[in-house]
GROMACS .gro file of C-alpha atoms in nm:
model
  437
    1UNK     CA    1  -2.090   0.711   0.325
    2UNK     CA    2  -1.731   0.740   0.202
    3UNK     CA    3  -1.563   0.451   0.022
    4UNK     CA    4  -1.290   0.347   0.323
    5UNK     CA    5  -1.579   0.271   0.529
    6UNK     CA    6  -1.708   0.047   0.395
    7UNK     CA    7  -1.453  -0.100   0.291
    8UNK     CA    8  -1.368  -0.161   0.669
    9UNK     CA    9  -1.712  -0.252   0.724
   10UNK     CA   10  -1.680  -0.535   0.494
   11UNK     CA   11  -1.337  -0.750   0.700
   12UNK     CA   12  -1.515  -0.569   0.973
   13UNK     CA   13  -1.798  -0.815   0.874
   14UNK     CA   14  -1.617  -1.059   0.703
   15UNK     CA   15  -1.447  -1.201   1.050
   16UNK     CA   16  -1.705  -1.089   1.266
   17UNK     CA   17  -1.909  -1.403   1.060
   18UNK     CA   18  -1.596  -1.665   1.048
   19UNK     CA   19  -1.507  -1.629   1.408
   20UNK     CA   20  -1.886  -1.618   1.523
   21UNK     CA   21  -1.733  -1.346   1.770
   22UNK     CA   22  -1.408  -1.529   1.930
   23UNK     CA   23  -1.209  -1.252   1.932
   24UNK     CA   24  -1.221  -0.960   2.158
   25UNK     CA   25  -1.216  -0.614   2.115
   26UNK     CA   26  -0.853  -0.550   2.100
   27UNK     CA   27  -0.798  -0.912   1.884
   28UNK     CA   28  -1.059  -0.686   1.621
   29UNK     CA   29  -0.869  -0.394   1.623
   30UNK     CA   30  -0.559  -0.496   1.559
   31UNK     CA   31  -0.658  -0.707   1.330
   32UNK     CA   32  -0.799  -0.463   1.101
   33UNK     CA   33  -0.554  -0.201   1.192
   34UNK     CA   34  -0.828   0.076   1.343
   35UNK     CA   35  -0.766   0.166   1.668
   36UNK     CA   36  -1.005   0.043   1.997
   37UNK     CA   37  -1.224   0.337   1.946
   38UNK     CA   38  -1.247   0.313   1.543
   39UNK     CA   39  -1.400  -0.002   1.609
   40UNK     CA   40  -1.671   0.036   1.917
   41UNK     CA   41  -1.804   0.321   1.603
   42UNK     CA   42  -1.775   0.078   1.403
   43UNK     CA   43  -2.003  -0.208   1.569
   44UNK     CA   44  -2.227   0.184   1.699
   45UNK     CA   45  -2.231   0.197   1.345
   46UNK     CA   46  -2.326  -0.184   1.263
   47UNK     CA   47  -2.591  -0.164   1.564
   48UNK     CA   48  -2.802   0.148   1.424
   49UNK     CA   49  -2.817  -0.033   1.027
   50UNK     CA   50  -2.915  -0.337   1.203
   51UNK     CA   51  -3.226  -0.226   1.409
   52UNK     CA   52  -3.408  -0.029   1.100
   53UNK     CA   53  -3.280  -0.292   0.816
   54UNK     CA   54  -3.359  -0.605   1.076
   55UNK     CA   55  -3.639  -0.547   1.344
   56UNK     CA   56  -3.675  -0.939   1.415
   57UNK     CA   57  -3.368  -0.894   1.532
   58UNK     CA   58  -3.358  -0.951   1.935
   59UNK     CA   59  -3.403  -0.634   2.101
   60UNK     CA   60  -3.123  -0.710   2.417
   61UNK     CA   61  -2.899  -0.381   2.390
   62UNK     CA   62  -2.633  -0.509   2.635
   63UNK     CA   63  -2.564  -0.837   2.355
   64UNK     CA   64  -2.281  -0.833   2.163
   65UNK     CA   65  -2.329  -0.724   1.723
   66UNK     CA   66  -2.129  -1.042   1.702
   67UNK     CA   67  -2.356  -1.278   1.924
   68UNK     CA   68  -2.686  -1.122   1.741
   69UNK     CA   69  -2.552  -1.241   1.408
   70UNK     CA   70  -2.457  -1.582   1.552
   71UNK     CA   71  -2.817  -1.693   1.773
   72UNK     CA   72  -3.017  -1.449   1.464
   73UNK     CA   73  -2.861  -1.618   1.200
   74UNK     CA   74  -3.127  -1.918   1.126
   75UNK     CA   75  -3.431  -1.722   1.190
   76UNK     CA   76  -3.421  -1.615   0.836
   77UNK     CA   77  -3.371  -1.679   0.510
   78UNK     CA   78  -3.177  -1.310   0.452
   79UNK     CA   79  -2.793  -1.395   0.434
   80UNK     CA   80  -2.673  -1.161   0.683
   81UNK     CA   81  -2.431  -0.952   0.574
   82UNK     CA   82  -2.643  -0.883   0.251
   83UNK     CA   83  -2.782  -0.528   0.501
   84UNK     CA   84  -2.499  -0.358   0.432
   85UNK     CA   85  -2.596  -0.301   0.098
   86UNK     CA   86  -2.948  -0.187   0.114
   87UNK     CA   87  -2.786   0.045   0.404
   88UNK     CA   88  -2.460   0.125   0.214
   89UNK     CA   89  -2.538   0.151  -0.146
   90UNK     CA   90  -2.674   0.499  -0.149
   91UNK     CA   91  -2.653   0.799   0.026
   92UNK     CA   92  -2.887   0.883   0.324
   93UNK     CA   93  -2.932   1.212   0.096
   94UNK     CA   94  -3.031   0.983  -0.256
   95UNK     CA   95  -3.186   0.720  -0.040
   96UNK     CA   96  -3.402   1.013   0.041
   97UNK     CA   97  -3.461   1.109  -0.271
   98UNK     CA   98  -3.528   0.851  -0.456
   99UNK     CA   99  -3.788   0.773  -0.185
  100UNK     CA  100  -3.979   1.055  -0.274
  101UNK     CA  101  -3.950   1.106  -0.634
  102UNK     CA  102  -4.066   0.669  -0.649
  103UNK     CA  103  -4.348   0.736  -0.408
  104UNK     CA  104  -4.501   1.045  -0.632
  105UNK     CA  105  -4.485   0.876  -0.931
  106UNK     CA  106  -4.671   0.593  -0.797
  107UNK     CA  107  -5.032   0.743  -0.916
  108UNK     CA  108  -4.956   0.918  -1.180
  109UNK     CA  109  -4.643   1.044  -1.447
  110UNK     CA  110  -4.511   1.341  -1.390
  111UNK     CA  111  -4.205   1.559  -1.529
  112UNK     CA  112  -3.854   1.645  -1.387
  113UNK     CA  113  -4.064   2.021  -1.298
  114UNK     CA  114  -4.284   1.880  -1.118
  115UNK     CA  115  -4.055   1.628  -0.860
  116UNK     CA  116  -3.823   1.882  -0.796
  117UNK     CA  117  -4.034   2.116  -0.694
  118UNK     CA  118  -4.171   1.801  -0.464
  119UNK     CA  119  -3.903   1.735  -0.361
  120UNK     CA  120  -3.783   2.049  -0.294
  121UNK     CA  121  -4.099   2.071  -0.077
  122UNK     CA  122  -4.103   1.717   0.134
  123UNK     CA  123  -3.725   1.672   0.176
  124UNK     CA  124  -3.592   1.742   0.577
  125UNK     CA  125  -3.420   2.010   0.629
  126UNK     CA  126  -3.155   1.852   0.781
  127UNK     CA  127  -3.049   1.747   0.412
  128UNK     CA  128  -2.980   1.944   0.153
  129UNK     CA  129  -3.206   2.057  -0.147
  130UNK     CA  130  -3.132   1.898  -0.512
  131UNK     CA  131  -3.133   2.093  -0.864
  132UNK     CA  132  -3.212   2.043  -1.184
  133UNK     CA  133  -2.957   1.834  -1.321
  134UNK     CA  134  -2.938   1.579  -1.013
  135UNK     CA  135  -3.292   1.517  -1.093
  136UNK     CA  136  -3.287   1.433  -1.423
  137UNK     CA  137  -2.952   1.264  -1.325
  138UNK     CA  138  -3.201   1.024  -1.048
  139UNK     CA  139  -3.434   0.988  -1.368
  140UNK     CA  140  -3.208   0.902  -1.600
  141UNK     CA  141  -3.108   0.561  -1.312
  142UNK     CA  142  -3.412   0.465  -1.211
  143UNK     CA  143  -3.457   0.456  -1.606
  144UNK     CA  144  -3.139   0.315  -1.651
  145UNK     CA  145  -3.205   0.029  -1.369
  146UNK     CA  146  -3.602  -0.019  -1.526
  147UNK     CA  147  -3.717   0.124  -1.218
  148UNK     CA  148  -3.954   0.437  -1.387
  149UNK     CA  149  -4.038   0.465  -1.773
  150UNK     CA  150  -4.082   0.721  -1.983
  151UNK     CA  151  -4.430   0.800  -2.216
  152UNK     CA  152  -4.389   0.880  -2.534
  153UNK     CA  153  -4.530   1.200  -2.598
  154UNK     CA  154  -4.413   1.592  -2.708
  155UNK     CA  155  -4.173   1.714  -2.444
  156UNK     CA  156  -4.163   1.802  -2.125
  157UNK     CA  157  -4.191   1.471  -2.084
  158UNK     CA  158  -4.308   1.271  -1.836
  159UNK     CA  159  -4.202   0.904  -1.626
  160UNK     CA  160  -4.396   0.695  -1.400
  161UNK     CA  161  -4.373   0.381  -1.215
  162UNK     CA  162  -4.272  -0.026  -1.498
  163UNK     CA  163  -4.416  -0.225  -1.260
  164UNK     CA  164  -4.671  -0.327  -1.525
  165UNK     CA  165  -4.511  -0.683  -1.529
  166UNK     CA  166  -4.602  -0.775  -1.178
  167UNK     CA  167  -4.907  -0.560  -1.151
  168UNK     CA  168  -5.073  -0.836  -1.435
  169UNK     CA  169  -4.935  -1.101  -1.248
  170UNK     CA  170  -5.161  -1.311  -0.983
  171UNK     CA  171  -5.167  -1.380  -0.644
  172UNK     CA  172  -4.984  -1.723  -0.733
  173UNK     CA  173  -4.783  -1.600  -1.050
  174UNK     CA  174  -4.628  -1.416  -0.738
  175UNK     CA  175  -4.525  -1.655  -0.512
  176UNK     CA  176  -4.371  -1.925  -0.827
  177UNK     CA  177  -4.174  -1.578  -0.925
  178UNK     CA  178  -4.057  -1.509  -0.564
  179UNK     CA  179  -3.986  -1.850  -0.502
  180UNK     CA  180  -3.784  -1.829  -0.814
  181UNK     CA  181  -3.587  -1.485  -0.771
  182UNK     CA  182  -3.471  -1.633  -0.360
  183UNK     CA  183  -3.383  -1.979  -0.514
  184UNK     CA  184  -3.180  -1.841  -0.824
  185UNK     CA  185  -3.029  -1.556  -0.559
  186UNK     CA  186  -2.897  -1.834  -0.303
  187UNK     CA  187  -2.720  -2.073  -0.561
  188UNK     CA  188  -2.603  -1.870  -0.856
  189UNK     CA  189  -2.348  -1.560  -0.872
  190UNK     CA  190  -2.397  -1.266  -0.844
  191UNK     CA  191  -2.644  -1.248  -0.598
  192UNK     CA  192  -2.748  -0.884  -0.391
  193UNK     CA  193  -2.933  -0.785  -0.775
  194UNK     CA  194  -3.181  -1.149  -0.675
  195UNK     CA  195  -3.179  -1.040  -0.310
  196UNK     CA  196  -3.235  -0.666  -0.303
  197UNK     CA  197  -3.546  -0.832  -0.675
  198UNK     CA  198  -3.637  -1.072  -0.361
  199UNK     CA  199  -3.739  -0.782  -0.133
  200UNK     CA  200  -3.893  -0.626  -0.372
  201UNK     CA  201  -4.131  -0.859  -0.472
  202UNK     CA  202  -4.192  -0.947  -0.078
  203UNK     CA  203  -4.244  -0.534  -0.025
  204UNK     CA  204  -4.520  -0.593  -0.357
  205UNK     CA  205  -4.700  -0.837  -0.222
  206UNK     CA  206  -4.720  -0.709   0.168
  207UNK     CA  207  -4.894  -0.361   0.010
  208UNK     CA  208  -5.096  -0.592  -0.197
  209UNK     CA  209  -5.233  -0.708   0.134
  210UNK     CA  210  -5.135  -1.082   0.030
  211UNK     CA  211  -5.181  -1.354   0.270
  212UNK     CA  212  -4.888  -1.427   0.503
  213UNK     CA  213  -4.781  -1.713   0.221
  214UNK     CA  214  -4.549  -1.431   0.072
  215UNK     CA  215  -4.266  -1.569   0.410
  216UNK     CA  216  -3.991  -1.818   0.158
  217UNK     CA  217  -4.095  -2.149   0.239
  218UNK     CA  218  -3.742  -2.272   0.185
  219UNK     CA  219  -3.425  -2.140   0.396
  220UNK     CA  220  -3.094  -2.104   0.168
  221UNK     CA  221  -2.867  -2.040   0.323
  222UNK     CA  222  -2.507  -1.934   0.231
  223UNK     CA  223  -2.143  -2.147   0.299
  224UNK     CA  224  -1.964  -1.908   0.228
  225UNK     CA  225  -1.962  -1.536   0.334
  226UNK     CA  226  -1.729  -1.385   0.180
  227UNK     CA  227  -1.880  -1.438  -0.161
  228UNK     CA  228  -2.178  -1.094  -0.131
  229UNK     CA  229  -1.943  -0.918   0.034
  230UNK     CA  230  -1.730  -0.972  -0.216
  231UNK     CA  231  -1.956  -0.810  -0.459
  232UNK     CA  232  -1.941  -0.454  -0.376
  233UNK     CA  233  -1.645  -0.497  -0.574
  234UNK     CA  234  -1.697  -0.647  -0.815
  235UNK     CA  235  -1.932  -0.415  -1.079
  236UNK     CA  236  -1.623  -0.160  -1.051
  237UNK     CA  237  -1.350  -0.402  -1.194
  238UNK     CA  238  -1.621  -0.555  -1.380
  239UNK     CA  239  -1.678  -0.171  -1.521
  240UNK     CA  240  -1.286  -0.124  -1.517
  241UNK     CA  241  -1.249  -0.432  -1.774
  242UNK     CA  242  -1.536  -0.302  -1.983
  243UNK     CA  243  -1.416   0.025  -2.044
  244UNK     CA  244  -1.061  -0.079  -2.042
  245UNK     CA  245  -0.923   0.123  -1.726
  246UNK     CA  246  -0.644   0.069  -1.506
  247UNK     CA  247  -0.679   0.060  -1.152
  248UNK     CA  248  -0.481   0.096  -0.874
  249UNK     CA  249  -0.574  -0.051  -0.489
  250UNK     CA  250  -0.446  -0.134  -0.216
  251UNK     CA  251  -0.428  -0.524  -0.091
  252UNK     CA  252  -0.385  -0.704   0.143
  253UNK     CA  253  -0.271  -1.093   0.136
  254UNK     CA  254  -0.486  -1.335   0.264
  255UNK     CA  255  -0.174  -1.520   0.463
  256UNK     CA  256  -0.161  -1.158   0.621
  257UNK     CA  257  -0.269  -1.082   0.937
  258UNK     CA  258  -0.377  -0.781   0.905
  259UNK     CA  259  -0.690  -0.736   0.649
  260UNK     CA  260  -0.747  -0.338   0.665
  261UNK     CA  261  -0.544   0.020   0.731
  262UNK     CA  262  -0.691   0.301   0.733
  263UNK     CA  263  -0.584   0.619   0.556
  264UNK     CA  264  -0.362   0.866   0.743
  265UNK     CA  265  -0.446   1.167   0.712
  266UNK     CA  266  -0.344   1.342   0.927
  267UNK     CA  267   0.053   1.330   0.892
  268UNK     CA  268   0.154   1.353   1.275
  269UNK     CA  269   0.022   0.972   1.293
  270UNK     CA  270   0.094   0.803   0.954
  271UNK     CA  271   0.230   0.447   1.014
  272UNK     CA  272   0.347   0.165   0.781
  273UNK     CA  273   0.094  -0.067   0.682
  274UNK     CA  274   0.048  -0.481   0.591
  275UNK     CA  275  -0.097  -0.405   0.262
  276UNK     CA  276   0.057  -0.357  -0.057
  277UNK     CA  277  -0.034  -0.077  -0.314
  278UNK     CA  278  -0.065  -0.195  -0.668
  279UNK     CA  279  -0.148  -0.076  -0.952
  280UNK     CA  280  -0.299  -0.332  -1.236
  281UNK     CA  281  -0.472  -0.368  -1.552
  282UNK     CA  282  -0.786  -0.581  -1.504
  283UNK     CA  283  -0.894  -0.824  -1.790
  284UNK     CA  284  -1.099  -1.149  -1.575
  285UNK     CA  285  -1.282  -1.219  -1.264
  286UNK     CA  286  -1.309  -1.597  -1.192
  287UNK     CA  287  -1.529  -1.697  -0.901
  288UNK     CA  288  -1.447  -1.973  -0.751
  289UNK     CA  289  -1.739  -2.239  -0.654
  290UNK     CA  290  -1.519  -2.465  -0.497
  291UNK     CA  291  -1.428  -2.171  -0.177
  292UNK     CA  292  -1.624  -1.980  -0.249
  293UNK     CA  293  -1.349  -1.659  -0.369
  294UNK     CA  294  -1.346  -1.400  -0.616
  295UNK     CA  295  -1.044  -1.382  -0.802
  296UNK     CA  296  -0.891  -1.076  -1.036
  297UNK     CA  297  -0.703  -1.139  -1.299
  298UNK     CA  298  -0.476  -0.864  -1.493
  299UNK     CA  299  -0.099  -0.763  -1.624
  300UNK     CA  300   0.098  -0.566  -1.419
  301UNK     CA  301   0.221  -0.281  -1.589
  302UNK     CA  302   0.585  -0.399  -1.622
  303UNK     CA  303   0.399  -0.715  -1.775
  304UNK     CA  304   0.424  -0.915  -1.597
  305UNK     CA  305   0.028  -1.102  -1.479
  306UNK     CA  306  -0.120  -1.060  -1.148
  307UNK     CA  307  -0.375  -1.285  -0.974
  308UNK     CA  308  -0.533  -1.121  -0.637
  309UNK     CA  309  -0.878  -1.294  -0.397
  310UNK     CA  310  -1.075  -1.007  -0.398
  311UNK     CA  311  -1.160  -1.020  -0.080
  312UNK     CA  312  -0.827  -0.870  -0.017
  313UNK     CA  313  -0.898  -0.524  -0.215
  314UNK     CA  314  -0.920  -0.179  -0.017
  315UNK     CA  315  -0.945   0.166  -0.158
  316UNK     CA  316  -1.010   0.106  -0.509
  317UNK     CA  317  -0.947   0.368  -0.728
  318UNK     CA  318  -1.030   0.328  -1.084
  319UNK     CA  319  -0.719   0.533  -1.281
  320UNK     CA  320  -0.646   0.614  -1.732
  321UNK     CA  321  -0.764   0.416  -1.979
  322UNK     CA  322  -0.532   0.149  -2.187
  323UNK     CA  323  -0.533   0.130  -2.600
  324UNK     CA  324  -0.786  -0.123  -2.711
  325UNK     CA  325  -0.477  -0.254  -2.938
  326UNK     CA  326  -0.329  -0.289  -2.582
  327UNK     CA  327  -0.591  -0.437  -2.367
  328UNK     CA  328  -0.686  -0.698  -2.633
  329UNK     CA  329  -0.263  -0.819  -2.669
  330UNK     CA  330  -0.270  -0.872  -2.305
  331UNK     CA  331  -0.596  -1.047  -2.305
  332UNK     CA  332  -0.494  -1.291  -2.592
  333UNK     CA  333  -0.203  -1.374  -2.367
  334UNK     CA  334  -0.359  -1.417  -1.988
  335UNK     CA  335  -0.613  -1.642  -2.219
  336UNK     CA  336  -0.335  -1.853  -2.374
  337UNK     CA  337  -0.148  -1.849  -2.047
  338UNK     CA  338  -0.478  -1.983  -1.840
  339UNK     CA  339  -0.576  -2.210  -2.049
  340UNK     CA  340  -0.521  -2.576  -1.900
  341UNK     CA  341  -0.561  -2.423  -1.531
  342UNK     CA  342  -0.848  -2.575  -1.323
  343UNK     CA  343  -0.867  -2.210  -1.195
  344UNK     CA  344  -0.655  -1.925  -1.220
  345UNK     CA  345  -0.293  -2.139  -1.235
  346UNK     CA  346  -0.006  -2.051  -1.477
  347UNK     CA  347   0.207  -2.244  -1.358
  348UNK     CA  348   0.376  -2.606  -1.581
  349UNK     CA  349   0.072  -2.816  -1.808
  350UNK     CA  350   0.135  -3.165  -1.653
  351UNK     CA  351  -0.139  -3.449  -1.743
  352UNK     CA  352  -0.344  -3.643  -1.420
  353UNK     CA  353  -0.493  -3.984  -1.452
  354UNK     CA  354  -0.740  -4.084  -1.180
  355UNK     CA  355  -0.891  -4.366  -1.183
  356UNK     CA  356  -1.250  -4.339  -0.996
  357UNK     CA  357  -1.480  -4.663  -0.931
  358UNK     CA  358  -1.828  -4.787  -0.951
  359UNK     CA  359  -2.024  -4.761  -0.635
  360UNK     CA  360  -2.126  -5.100  -0.720
  361UNK     CA  361  -2.426  -5.306  -0.867
  362UNK     CA  362  -2.779  -5.137  -0.841
  363UNK     CA  363  -2.666  -4.802  -0.743
  364UNK     CA  364  -2.637  -4.534  -0.966
  365UNK     CA  365  -2.338  -4.445  -1.100
  366UNK     CA  366  -2.339  -4.068  -0.932
  367UNK     CA  367  -1.974  -4.114  -0.910
  368UNK     CA  368  -1.861  -4.091  -1.280
  369UNK     CA  369  -2.234  -3.866  -1.326
  370UNK     CA  370  -2.050  -3.625  -1.097
  371UNK     CA  371  -1.715  -3.692  -1.285
  372UNK     CA  372  -1.831  -3.554  -1.635
  373UNK     CA  373  -1.993  -3.278  -1.463
  374UNK     CA  374  -1.712  -3.108  -1.300
  375UNK     CA  375  -1.465  -3.263  -1.482
  376UNK     CA  376  -1.420  -2.922  -1.663
  377UNK     CA  377  -1.233  -3.096  -2.002
  378UNK     CA  378  -1.123  -3.403  -1.874
  379UNK     CA  379  -1.176  -3.689  -2.052
  380UNK     CA  380  -1.282  -4.058  -1.985
  381UNK     CA  381  -1.040  -4.304  -2.146
  382UNK     CA  382  -1.036  -4.614  -2.017
  383UNK     CA  383  -1.392  -4.801  -1.841
  384UNK     CA  384  -1.310  -5.120  -1.684
  385UNK     CA  385  -1.706  -5.322  -1.579
  386UNK     CA  386  -1.541  -5.156  -1.186
  387UNK     CA  387  -1.371  -4.894  -1.272
  388UNK     CA  388  -1.287  -4.623  -1.522
  389UNK     CA  389  -0.981  -4.325  -1.587
  390UNK     CA  390  -1.009  -4.007  -1.674
  391UNK     CA  391  -0.721  -3.775  -1.745
  392UNK     CA  392  -0.668  -3.421  -1.779
  393UNK     CA  393  -0.389  -3.155  -1.895
  394UNK     CA  394  -0.378  -2.880  -1.615
  395UNK     CA  395  -0.139  -2.635  -1.499
  396UNK     CA  396   0.024  -2.784  -1.179
  397UNK     CA  397  -0.184  -3.051  -0.936
  398UNK     CA  398  -0.239  -2.763  -0.607
  399UNK     CA  399  -0.608  -2.650  -0.737
  400UNK     CA  400  -0.735  -3.017  -0.886
  401UNK     CA  401  -0.575  -3.187  -0.565
  402UNK     CA  402  -0.948  -3.126  -0.349
  403UNK     CA  403  -1.196  -3.178  -0.576
  404UNK     CA  404  -0.956  -3.519  -0.587
  405UNK     CA  405  -0.959  -3.554  -0.255
  406UNK     CA  406  -1.303  -3.521  -0.220
  407UNK     CA  407  -1.407  -3.871  -0.378
  408UNK     CA  408  -1.235  -4.046  -0.071
  409UNK     CA  409  -1.218  -4.374  -0.172
  410UNK     CA  410  -1.367  -4.370  -0.497
  411UNK     CA  411  -1.071  -4.282  -0.676
  412UNK     CA  412  -0.720  -4.414  -0.721
  413UNK     CA  413  -0.384  -4.079  -0.853
  414UNK     CA  414  -0.224  -4.263  -1.144
  415UNK     CA  415  -0.016  -3.986  -1.243
  416UNK     CA  416   0.184  -3.782  -1.202
  417UNK     CA  417   0.379  -3.951  -0.917
  418UNK     CA  418   0.454  -3.652  -0.728
  419UNK     CA  419   0.088  -3.597  -0.663
  420UNK     CA  420  -0.025  -3.986  -0.585
  421UNK     CA  421   0.267  -3.956  -0.286
  422UNK     CA  422   0.113  -3.603  -0.179
  423UNK     CA  423  -0.252  -3.837  -0.120
  424UNK     CA  424  -0.085  -4.125  -0.010
  425UNK     CA  425   0.090  -3.895   0.290
  426UNK     CA  426  -0.250  -3.691   0.315
  427UNK     CA  427  -0.420  -4.050   0.382
  428UNK     CA  428  -0.192  -4.174   0.607
  429UNK     CA  429  -0.202  -3.856   0.809
  430UNK     CA  430  -0.564  -3.853   0.829
  431UNK     CA  431  -0.577  -4.241   0.915
  432UNK     CA  432  -0.357  -4.187   1.207
  433UNK     CA  433  -0.585  -3.947   1.324
  434UNK     CA  434  -0.836  -4.272   1.445
  435UNK     CA  435  -0.600  -4.514   1.548
  436UNK     CA  436  -0.615  -4.404   1.876
  437UNK     CA  437  -0.958  -4.453   1.883
   0.00000   0.00000   0.00000
């Protein structure tokens, strides 16, 4: 599947999840920068994916896709947006071919030529037949990801399924492993590989005809849907950082009304897009736990530091490799600029002082525990019977403000004065909302 199509569906699903079907067809198309006809084709394709991957969804054909996602959300512990990775991680021919290879190696070890003969005799007629180079590439890929194992011995080498771990585990151990993978995939980042591993364990237990205890005993729900969708670009960007390669992409700022634009291959239908064509040297990827967002940080060819929300990146292409000395220089410069960033702010450093209040006698001091856990490099500089003073130097106050605000009446900003006045104004505004009741 073309990368452009993947970008389009990522942006489509993000809007669908965040708006819960509040837009009509025309509004969705305008927001995506596509025609209503293209929008309808996208919905048709996604419905096909849903029906193939999530057989438990309602079969009401007249129900809109947005309603299908919204109403089935609590019926499954699966993140509803994960099916995109299952359906589009491989081309159809690759999916068919790998499935045949894995099924053949399930019972015995085979050589590359034996697997080639098997594929050529079993591939559907409408798909192209692989050659020896393709099969060897598939085997190398499957070996790298740990799915198969090369047996020791003389050439020609034989390959077999590498599943000794799950085969040697008891039923109770498999359940414990499944629960652990489920919990970690739902609470840690990145998550997509964990969910795919969880699904693999579930299928293995089903093949073993175990009791239906493999169903998830807990329902871990995502608060931030974009987190999974943005992982589609995550490993491409991490790979470019490891290889010190430039990247180019079409970027849509979250402040813009449009979040996607199709490629115009026909010059008669070229049009202006609201996206910005950007080129940069990626240095660092940062995840914001508070809002569930990924950020890409790096350097513009002119030398300036650039920061992008990964959810706005589309049509990513890799460029030329830069010298190791230049990359290390840019990396050191960036690290120095964000040394005192609460997240990614590169503004002027400012000292923030906040007084936190203990919850009261006989109540565990959860306020102090949370400050020590989440306060990063800040320190408690004063201790009193009913409160303590926390101090930290950060680049600007914009990023730390939501964290301070989340403590509600359990804290008071002491400095800087500008931040104190901003907090006062915000709490007065909140108070005004309730005065009429």
